[in-house]
Amino acid sequence: MNQNLGNLTTISYFTLKGISDRPDLQAPIFWMVLFLYIAVLSENMIISLLIAWDHRLHTPMYFFLFNLSALDILYTTITLHKILGIYISGINRISFNDCIAQMYFYISAVCNEFLILTAMSFDRYVAICNPLHYSVIMSKRVYASLAGVCWVLSAIEAIPQTYLISGHFCFKSNEINHFLCDVMALMKLSCGGSNVLDRLILIESVFVEIIPLSLTLTSYIYIIKAILRIRSTKGRRKAFYTCSSHLTVVVIFYVTVFCLYTKPTSALSADSDKLFSLLYIAVTPMLNPLIYCLKNEKFKLAWNCILSKIRNQICGY
């Protein structure tokens, strides 16, 4: 037990309240989370395997989509596995170190998604606005470097917040009214002195959210202008189709994050905060593969091809 919760050094664990306190909702919530987790894993693993296996998908757009799928698998596993563990074992404790580690990887994953989506918007900009030089501009070295920069920057960006909370923060309580160790949930437990962290989050939000959003919007302004200059209806439809999936994912992602982190604190209850978090963490990664693949002919061809090979192996051809 903690002897003095006002002193950070005495805190050895946190208690996660979970998604809901109602006993009658525990079983439905468990099965819902399990379904979402399995759906996210299966869909994104299929996409990753198809992209890695089929040479027709070895292009910049699908390479970024591969990274996005890997990212979705990463942060859903980081967060949802703990919820499932709580419902299975009945133990809702998480050690201080595990909580800090979960927070670090979660922050890093969120930042990475902002950056990956921005890199994908640049890829779509080059494909639509400068198609003749696309293969030169988006060479393998360029798009691999872009993805690498996204992963490295997001890993670095999560360090300051994690460092401040892990070593220079005190807490009034060790009960987190959430199902994960989110930085905002931990800040609500602060016994004061969170001004530095507030300013840090504001500064980092400019670099991780505002600037990527501005670059994405700028890319799509030029994309729309280029599409409108195409004379044929068929040509405009084809050009719009190449970026419609990405645009849909961007809109869903930014709207969800905006509703989660920029609403007034009194506008929604803590339970609503958890639902928005679950929407972002589980539902959005489940929808992303469907948005990208349902009408994608290359994915359909790759999927049919691999199914055909599996059938041939089973039947002994």
mmCIF file of C-alpha atoms in Angstrom:
data_model
loop_
_atom_site.group_PDB
_atom_site.id
_atom_site.type_symbol
_atom_site.label_atom_id
_atom_site.label_comp_id
_atom_site.label_asym_id
_atom_site.label_seq_id
_atom_site.Cartn_x
_atom_site.Cartn_y
_atom_site.Cartn_z
ATOM 1 C CA MET A 1 0.000 0.000 0.000
ATOM 2 C CA ASN A 2 1.045 3.579 -0.512
ATOM 3 C CA GLN A 3 1.916 5.376 2.690
ATOM 4 C CA ASN A 4 1.817 8.899 1.342
ATOM 5 C CA LEU A 5 0.255 9.465 -2.054
ATOM 6 C CA GLY A 6 1.436 13.052 -2.087
ATOM 7 C CA ASN A 7 4.973 11.782 -2.348
ATOM 8 C CA LEU A 8 5.759 10.291 -5.741
ATOM 9 C CA THR A 9 8.481 8.007 -4.373
ATOM 10 C CA THR A 10 5.967 6.012 -2.321
ATOM 11 C CA ILE A 11 3.702 5.165 -5.282
ATOM 12 C CA SER A 12 4.380 1.655 -6.487
ATOM 13 C CA TYR A 13 1.206 1.109 -8.526
ATOM 14 C CA PHE A 14 -1.884 2.746 -9.979
ATOM 15 C CA THR A 15 -5.433 1.440 -10.007
ATOM 16 C CA LEU A 16 -7.273 1.637 -13.324
ATOM 17 C CA LYS A 17 -11.024 2.094 -12.925
ATOM 18 C CA GLY A 18 -11.647 0.654 -16.405
ATOM 19 C CA ILE A 19 -14.320 1.575 -18.913
ATOM 20 C CA SER A 20 -17.304 1.295 -16.566
ATOM 21 C CA ASP A 21 -17.954 0.576 -12.873
ATOM 22 C CA ARG A 22 -21.309 -1.106 -13.492
ATOM 23 C CA PRO A 23 -21.116 -4.860 -12.764
ATOM 24 C CA ASP A 24 -23.798 -5.705 -15.333
ATOM 25 C CA LEU A 25 -21.680 -4.162 -18.105
ATOM 26 C CA GLN A 26 -18.417 -5.969 -17.356
ATOM 27 C CA ALA A 27 -19.101 -9.053 -19.516
ATOM 28 C CA PRO A 28 -20.476 -7.105 -22.534
ATOM 29 C CA ILE A 29 -17.529 -4.698 -22.364
ATOM 30 C CA PHE A 30 -15.043 -7.574 -22.243
ATOM 31 C CA TRP A 31 -16.526 -9.278 -25.304
ATOM 32 C CA MET A 32 -16.754 -5.959 -27.167
ATOM 33 C CA VAL A 33 -13.098 -5.112 -26.465
ATOM 34 C CA LEU A 34 -12.014 -8.655 -27.368
ATOM 35 C CA PHE A 35 -13.910 -8.466 -30.667
ATOM 36 C CA LEU A 36 -12.377 -5.071 -31.497
ATOM 37 C CA TYR A 37 -8.876 -6.250 -30.626
ATOM 38 C CA ILE A 38 -9.146 -9.418 -32.723
ATOM 39 C CA ALA A 39 -10.605 -7.408 -35.621
ATOM 40 C CA VAL A 40 -7.795 -4.839 -35.475
ATOM 41 C CA LEU A 41 -5.093 -7.506 -35.300
ATOM 42 C CA SER A 42 -6.516 -9.723 -38.054
ATOM 43 C CA GLU A 43 -7.324 -6.913 -40.497
ATOM 44 C CA ASN A 44 -4.011 -5.093 -40.121
ATOM 45 C CA MET A 45 -1.947 -8.281 -40.149
ATOM 46 C CA ILE A 46 -3.652 -9.358 -43.386
ATOM 47 C CA ILE A 47 -2.892 -5.971 -44.951
ATOM 48 C CA SER A 48 0.737 -6.101 -43.788
ATOM 49 C CA LEU A 49 1.229 -9.639 -45.129
ATOM 50 C CA LEU A 50 -0.386 -8.805 -48.471
ATOM 51 C CA ILE A 51 1.789 -5.726 -48.926
ATOM 52 C CA ALA A 52 4.942 -7.644 -48.001
ATOM 53 C CA TRP A 53 4.038 -10.630 -50.215
ATOM 54 C CA ASP A 54 2.694 -9.030 -53.413
ATOM 55 C CA HIS A 55 5.248 -7.139 -55.507
ATOM 56 C CA ARG A 56 2.432 -5.088 -57.113
ATOM 57 C CA LEU A 57 1.950 -3.421 -53.729
ATOM 58 C CA HIS A 58 5.596 -2.418 -53.366
ATOM 59 C CA THR A 59 4.908 1.269 -53.972
ATOM 60 C CA PRO A 60 5.204 4.327 -51.683
ATOM 61 C CA MET A 61 1.476 4.489 -50.910
ATOM 62 C CA TYR A 62 1.302 0.864 -49.776
ATOM 63 C CA PHE A 63 4.612 1.153 -47.936
ATOM 64 C CA PHE A 64 3.134 3.956 -45.819
ATOM 65 C CA LEU A 65 -0.025 1.907 -45.388
ATOM 66 C CA PHE A 66 2.151 -0.973 -44.142
ATOM 67 C CA ASN A 67 3.621 1.378 -41.531
ATOM 68 C CA LEU A 68 0.146 2.601 -40.572
ATOM 69 C CA SER A 69 -1.049 -0.984 -40.082
ATOM 70 C CA ALA A 70 1.988 -1.808 -37.948
ATOM 71 C CA LEU A 71 1.297 1.301 -35.892
ATOM 72 C CA ASP A 72 -2.361 0.364 -35.386
ATOM 73 C CA ILE A 73 -1.335 -3.102 -34.181
ATOM 74 C CA LEU A 74 1.231 -1.559 -31.844
ATOM 75 C CA TYR A 75 -0.902 0.896 -29.931
ATOM 76 C CA THR A 76 -4.017 -1.270 -29.746
ATOM 77 C CA THR A 77 -1.857 -4.009 -28.218
ATOM 78 C CA ILE A 78 -0.273 -1.526 -25.807
ATOM 79 C CA THR A 79 -3.664 -0.410 -24.519
ATOM 80 C CA LEU A 80 -6.284 -3.109 -25.078
ATOM 81 C CA HIS A 81 -4.281 -6.045 -23.745
ATOM 82 C CA LYS A 82 -4.307 -4.437 -20.298
ATOM 83 C CA ILE A 83 -8.091 -3.969 -20.383
ATOM 84 C CA LEU A 84 -8.576 -7.614 -21.326
ATOM 85 C CA GLY A 85 -6.156 -8.675 -18.604
ATOM 86 C CA ILE A 86 -8.109 -6.706 -16.005
ATOM 87 C CA TYR A 87 -11.418 -8.321 -16.993
ATOM 88 C CA ILE A 88 -9.911 -11.819 -17.065
ATOM 89 C CA SER A 89 -7.916 -11.647 -13.816
ATOM 90 C CA GLY A 90 -10.032 -9.128 -11.918
ATOM 91 C CA ILE A 91 -6.827 -7.297 -10.932
ATOM 92 C CA ASN A 92 -7.001 -3.669 -12.003
ATOM 93 C CA ARG A 93 -3.583 -2.643 -10.720
ATOM 94 C CA ILE A 94 -0.721 -1.563 -12.934
ATOM 95 C CA SER A 95 2.769 -0.970 -11.589
ATOM 96 C CA PHE A 96 4.169 2.534 -11.724
ATOM 97 C CA ASN A 97 6.880 1.542 -14.223
ATOM 98 C CA ASP A 98 4.419 -0.330 -16.453
ATOM 99 C CA CYS A 99 2.086 2.663 -16.384
ATOM 100 C CA ILE A 100 4.874 5.030 -17.435
ATOM 101 C CA ALA A 101 5.970 2.621 -20.186
ATOM 102 C CA GLN A 102 2.412 2.319 -21.497
ATOM 103 C CA MET A 103 2.047 6.103 -21.500
ATOM 104 C CA TYR A 104 5.332 6.546 -23.392
ATOM 105 C CA PHE A 105 4.478 4.066 -26.160
ATOM 106 C CA TYR A 106 0.930 5.405 -26.430
ATOM 107 C CA ILE A 107 2.119 9.020 -26.820
ATOM 108 C CA SER A 108 4.740 7.912 -29.338
ATOM 109 C CA ALA A 109 2.168 5.947 -31.360
ATOM 110 C CA VAL A 110 -0.293 8.857 -31.474
ATOM 111 C CA CYS A 111 2.432 11.240 -32.636
ATOM 112 C CA ASN A 112 3.611 8.729 -35.207
ATOM 113 C CA GLU A 113 0.131 8.462 -36.704
ATOM 114 C CA PHE A 114 -0.003 12.231 -37.208
ATOM 115 C CA LEU A 115 3.344 12.103 -39.013
ATOM 116 C CA ILE A 116 2.617 8.992 -41.109
ATOM 117 C CA LEU A 117 -0.691 10.466 -42.328
ATOM 118 C CA THR A 118 1.159 13.665 -43.258
ATOM 119 C CA ALA A 119 3.751 11.680 -45.215
ATOM 120 C CA MET A 120 0.916 9.864 -47.007
ATOM 121 C CA SER A 121 -0.682 13.196 -47.932
ATOM 122 C CA PHE A 122 2.640 14.325 -49.451
ATOM 123 C CA ASP A 123 2.761 11.090 -51.449
ATOM 124 C CA ARG A 124 -0.763 11.735 -52.777
ATOM 125 C CA TYR A 125 0.197 15.343 -53.585
ATOM 126 C CA VAL A 126 3.135 14.204 -55.712
ATOM 127 C CA ALA A 127 1.035 11.493 -57.408
ATOM 128 C CA ILE A 128 -1.720 13.930 -58.409
ATOM 129 C CA CYS A 129 0.137 17.194 -58.952
ATOM 130 C CA ASN A 130 3.415 15.924 -60.399
ATOM 131 C CA PRO A 131 2.709 12.457 -61.839
ATOM 132 C CA LEU A 132 5.449 12.548 -64.493
ATOM 133 C CA HIS A 133 8.159 12.917 -61.847
ATOM 134 C CA TYR A 134 6.494 10.751 -59.228
ATOM 135 C CA SER A 135 8.915 7.820 -59.468
ATOM 136 C CA VAL A 136 11.887 10.196 -59.201
ATOM 137 C CA ILE A 137 10.575 12.278 -56.287
ATOM 138 C CA MET A 138 9.148 9.324 -54.355
ATOM 139 C CA SER A 139 12.079 6.991 -54.801
ATOM 140 C CA LYS A 140 12.566 4.054 -52.470
ATOM 141 C CA ARG A 141 15.214 5.910 -50.497
ATOM 142 C CA VAL A 142 12.953 8.950 -50.098
ATOM 143 C CA TYR A 143 9.827 7.187 -48.871
ATOM 144 C CA ALA A 144 11.793 4.799 -46.636
ATOM 145 C CA SER A 145 13.580 7.809 -45.131
ATOM 146 C CA LEU A 146 10.265 9.626 -44.593
ATOM 147 C CA ALA A 147 8.838 6.653 -42.704
ATOM 148 C CA GLY A 148 12.033 6.291 -40.668
ATOM 149 C CA VAL A 149 11.943 9.967 -39.697
ATOM 150 C CA CYS A 150 8.319 9.579 -38.558
ATOM 151 C CA TRP A 151 9.213 6.695 -36.239
ATOM 152 C CA VAL A 152 12.316 8.398 -34.835
ATOM 153 C CA LEU A 153 10.663 11.789 -34.253
ATOM 154 C CA SER A 154 7.656 10.219 -32.526
ATOM 155 C CA ALA A 155 9.937 8.179 -30.251
ATOM 156 C CA ILE A 156 11.861 11.331 -29.310
ATOM 157 C CA GLU A 157 8.724 13.455 -28.875
ATOM 158 C CA ALA A 158 7.313 11.175 -26.174
ATOM 159 C CA ILE A 159 10.420 11.426 -23.983
ATOM 160 C CA PRO A 160 9.916 14.886 -22.354
ATOM 161 C CA GLN A 161 6.358 14.209 -21.127
ATOM 162 C CA THR A 162 7.326 10.768 -19.853
ATOM 163 C CA TYR A 163 10.404 12.142 -18.107
ATOM 164 C CA LEU A 164 8.473 14.892 -16.322
ATOM 165 C CA ILE A 165 5.700 12.592 -15.087
ATOM 166 C CA SER A 166 7.997 9.736 -14.081
ATOM 167 C CA GLY A 167 10.528 11.790 -12.139
ATOM 168 C CA HIS A 168 9.121 15.218 -11.269
ATOM 169 C CA PHE A 169 5.445 14.750 -10.488
ATOM 170 C CA CYS A 170 3.405 14.154 -7.359
ATOM 171 C CA PHE A 171 -0.081 12.651 -7.219
ATOM 172 C CA LYS A 172 -3.055 13.175 -4.920
ATOM 173 C CA SER A 173 -4.307 9.662 -5.591
ATOM 174 C CA ASN A 174 -3.200 6.494 -7.316
ATOM 175 C CA GLU A 175 -6.650 5.760 -8.794
ATOM 176 C CA ILE A 176 -6.790 6.565 -12.513
ATOM 177 C CA ASN A 177 -10.321 7.105 -13.794
ATOM 178 C CA HIS A 178 -9.487 5.576 -17.163
ATOM 179 C CA PHE A 179 -8.631 2.238 -18.758
ATOM 180 C CA LEU A 180 -5.083 3.265 -19.683
ATOM 181 C CA CYS A 181 -2.282 5.470 -18.420
ATOM 182 C CA ASP A 182 -3.096 8.514 -20.507
ATOM 183 C CA VAL A 183 -1.110 11.667 -19.809
ATOM 184 C CA MET A 184 -4.286 13.748 -19.377
ATOM 185 C CA ALA A 185 -5.700 11.260 -16.857
ATOM 186 C CA LEU A 186 -2.461 11.367 -14.865
ATOM 187 C CA MET A 187 -2.448 15.161 -14.925
ATOM 188 C CA LYS A 188 -5.871 15.162 -13.243
ATOM 189 C CA LEU A 189 -4.235 13.375 -10.291
ATOM 190 C CA SER A 190 -1.511 16.001 -10.006
ATOM 191 C CA CYS A 191 -1.121 17.665 -6.623
ATOM 192 C CA GLY A 192 0.199 20.783 -8.325
ATOM 193 C CA GLY A 193 3.191 21.824 -10.363
ATOM 194 C CA SER A 194 1.838 20.719 -13.730
ATOM 195 C CA ASN A 195 2.341 24.121 -15.388
ATOM 196 C CA VAL A 196 5.581 23.018 -17.024
ATOM 197 C CA LEU A 197 3.879 19.932 -18.426
ATOM 198 C CA ASP A 198 0.940 22.022 -19.657
ATOM 199 C CA ARG A 199 3.307 24.298 -21.577
ATOM 200 C CA LEU A 200 5.248 21.321 -22.904
ATOM 201 C CA ILE A 201 2.079 19.647 -24.198
ATOM 202 C CA LEU A 202 1.029 22.934 -25.847
ATOM 203 C CA ILE A 203 4.393 23.340 -27.577
ATOM 204 C CA GLU A 204 4.523 19.717 -28.716
ATOM 205 C CA SER A 205 0.943 19.877 -29.992
ATOM 206 C CA VAL A 206 2.029 22.627 -32.370
ATOM 207 C CA PHE A 207 4.803 20.476 -33.846
ATOM 208 C CA VAL A 208 2.975 17.148 -33.762
ATOM 209 C CA GLU A 209 -0.622 18.177 -34.516
ATOM 210 C CA ILE A 210 -0.928 21.711 -35.906
ATOM 211 C CA ILE A 211 2.000 21.626 -38.336
ATOM 212 C CA PRO A 212 1.158 18.129 -39.722
ATOM 213 C CA LEU A 213 -2.502 19.156 -40.090
ATOM 214 C CA SER A 214 -1.459 22.354 -41.900
ATOM 215 C CA LEU A 215 0.802 20.402 -44.252
ATOM 216 C CA THR A 216 -1.953 17.860 -44.916
ATOM 217 C CA LEU A 217 -4.507 20.596 -45.648
ATOM 218 C CA THR A 218 -2.029 22.394 -47.915
ATOM 219 C CA SER A 219 -1.404 19.172 -49.842
ATOM 220 C CA TYR A 220 -5.117 18.648 -50.371
ATOM 221 C CA ILE A 221 -5.683 22.244 -51.447
ATOM 222 C CA TYR A 222 -3.184 21.694 -54.261
ATOM 223 C CA ILE A 223 -4.634 18.239 -54.977
ATOM 224 C CA ILE A 224 -8.168 19.642 -55.330
ATOM 225 C CA LYS A 225 -6.913 22.423 -57.596
ATOM 226 C CA ALA A 226 -5.128 19.876 -59.782
ATOM 227 C CA ILE A 227 -8.216 17.639 -59.948
ATOM 228 C CA LEU A 228 -10.454 20.558 -60.945
ATOM 229 C CA ARG A 229 -8.099 21.359 -63.847
ATOM 230 C CA ILE A 230 -8.630 17.889 -65.320
ATOM 231 C CA ARG A 231 -11.077 18.242 -68.195
ATOM 232 C CA SER A 232 -12.623 14.787 -68.388
ATOM 233 C CA THR A 233 -15.062 13.580 -65.756
ATOM 234 C CA LYS A 234 -13.475 10.144 -65.831
ATOM 235 C CA GLY A 235 -10.037 11.635 -65.218
ATOM 236 C CA ARG A 236 -11.282 13.716 -62.272
ATOM 237 C CA ARG A 237 -13.023 10.688 -60.776
ATOM 238 C CA LYS A 238 -9.909 8.544 -61.115
ATOM 239 C CA ALA A 239 -7.684 11.239 -59.590
ATOM 240 C CA PHE A 240 -10.035 11.750 -56.659
ATOM 241 C CA TYR A 241 -10.298 8.003 -56.101
ATOM 242 C CA THR A 242 -6.522 7.721 -55.588
ATOM 243 C CA CYS A 243 -6.668 9.973 -52.532
ATOM 244 C CA SER A 244 -10.245 9.519 -51.245
ATOM 245 C CA SER A 245 -9.367 6.650 -48.875
ATOM 246 C CA HIS A 246 -6.536 8.569 -47.275
ATOM 247 C CA LEU A 247 -8.658 11.699 -46.967
ATOM 248 C CA THR A 248 -11.412 9.706 -45.242
ATOM 249 C CA VAL A 249 -8.937 8.243 -42.738
ATOM 250 C CA VAL A 250 -7.449 11.698 -42.062
ATOM 251 C CA VAL A 251 -10.889 13.212 -41.389
ATOM 252 C CA ILE A 252 -11.902 10.383 -39.024
ATOM 253 C CA PHE A 253 -8.572 10.534 -37.184
ATOM 254 C CA TYR A 254 -8.458 14.298 -36.681
ATOM 255 C CA VAL A 255 -12.134 14.595 -35.744
ATOM 256 C CA THR A 256 -11.744 11.848 -33.136
ATOM 257 C CA VAL A 257 -8.601 13.378 -31.657
ATOM 258 C CA PHE A 258 -10.172 16.847 -31.695
ATOM 259 C CA CYS A 259 -13.256 15.618 -29.812
ATOM 260 C CA LEU A 260 -11.090 13.743 -27.328
ATOM 261 C CA TYR A 261 -8.498 16.362 -26.407
ATOM 262 C CA THR A 262 -9.841 19.817 -27.264
ATOM 263 C CA LYS A 263 -13.351 19.749 -25.787
ATOM 264 C CA PRO A 264 -14.144 21.791 -22.625
ATOM 265 C CA THR A 265 -13.522 19.731 -19.494
ATOM 266 C CA SER A 266 -17.112 20.134 -18.307
ATOM 267 C CA ALA A 267 -18.706 19.248 -21.631
ATOM 268 C CA LEU A 268 -18.566 15.478 -21.210
ATOM 269 C CA SER A 269 -18.327 13.099 -18.290
ATOM 270 C CA ALA A 270 -15.332 10.898 -17.559
ATOM 271 C CA ASP A 271 -17.237 7.921 -18.998
ATOM 272 C CA SER A 272 -17.684 9.808 -22.267
ATOM 273 C CA ASP A 273 -13.934 10.504 -22.314
ATOM 274 C CA LYS A 274 -13.341 6.777 -22.079
ATOM 275 C CA LEU A 275 -15.734 6.071 -24.939
ATOM 276 C CA PHE A 276 -13.964 8.611 -27.153
ATOM 277 C CA SER A 277 -10.636 7.016 -26.215
ATOM 278 C CA LEU A 278 -11.963 3.564 -27.089
ATOM 279 C CA LEU A 279 -13.262 4.963 -30.390
ATOM 280 C CA TYR A 280 -9.809 6.306 -31.222
ATOM 281 C CA ILE A 281 -7.812 3.340 -29.909
ATOM 282 C CA ALA A 282 -9.891 0.445 -31.263
ATOM 283 C CA VAL A 283 -12.634 1.479 -33.670
ATOM 284 C CA THR A 284 -10.552 3.762 -35.897
ATOM 285 C CA PRO A 285 -7.757 1.167 -36.451
ATOM 286 C CA MET A 286 -10.486 -1.371 -37.260
ATOM 287 C CA LEU A 287 -12.033 0.947 -39.868
ATOM 288 C CA ASN A 288 -8.766 1.999 -41.536
ATOM 289 C CA PRO A 289 -8.132 -1.333 -43.349
ATOM 290 C CA LEU A 290 -11.743 -1.475 -44.527
ATOM 291 C CA ILE A 291 -11.575 2.087 -45.883
ATOM 292 C CA TYR A 292 -8.344 1.421 -47.761
ATOM 293 C CA CYS A 293 -9.089 -2.060 -49.072
ATOM 294 C CA LEU A 294 -12.793 -2.581 -49.783
ATOM 295 C CA LYS A 295 -12.698 -0.806 -53.151
ATOM 296 C CA ASN A 296 -9.004 -1.253 -53.889
ATOM 297 C CA GLU A 297 -8.541 -3.442 -56.950
ATOM 298 C CA LYS A 298 -4.870 -4.197 -56.228
ATOM 299 C CA PHE A 299 -5.732 -5.504 -52.781
ATOM 300 C CA LYS A 300 -8.539 -7.615 -54.245
ATOM 301 C CA LEU A 301 -6.156 -9.118 -56.797
ATOM 302 C CA ALA A 302 -3.521 -9.823 -54.144
ATOM 303 C CA TRP A 303 -6.124 -11.371 -51.823
ATOM 304 C CA ASN A 304 -7.596 -13.576 -54.571
ATOM 305 C CA CYS A 305 -4.134 -14.645 -55.638
ATOM 306 C CA ILE A 306 -3.072 -15.730 -52.161
ATOM 307 C CA LEU A 307 -6.402 -17.531 -51.597
ATOM 308 C CA SER A 308 -5.888 -19.360 -54.876
ATOM 309 C CA LYS A 309 -2.410 -20.480 -53.802
ATOM 310 C CA ILE A 310 -3.727 -21.654 -50.431
ATOM 311 C CA ARG A 311 -6.473 -23.674 -52.135
ATOM 312 C CA ASN A 312 -3.944 -25.214 -54.482
ATOM 313 C CA GLN A 313 -1.700 -26.212 -51.556
ATOM 314 C CA ILE A 314 -4.626 -27.750 -49.657
ATOM 315 C CA CYS A 315 -5.899 -29.644 -52.696
ATOM 316 C CA GLY A 316 -2.402 -30.861 -53.535
ATOM 317 C CA TYR A 317 -2.000 -29.111 -56.874
#
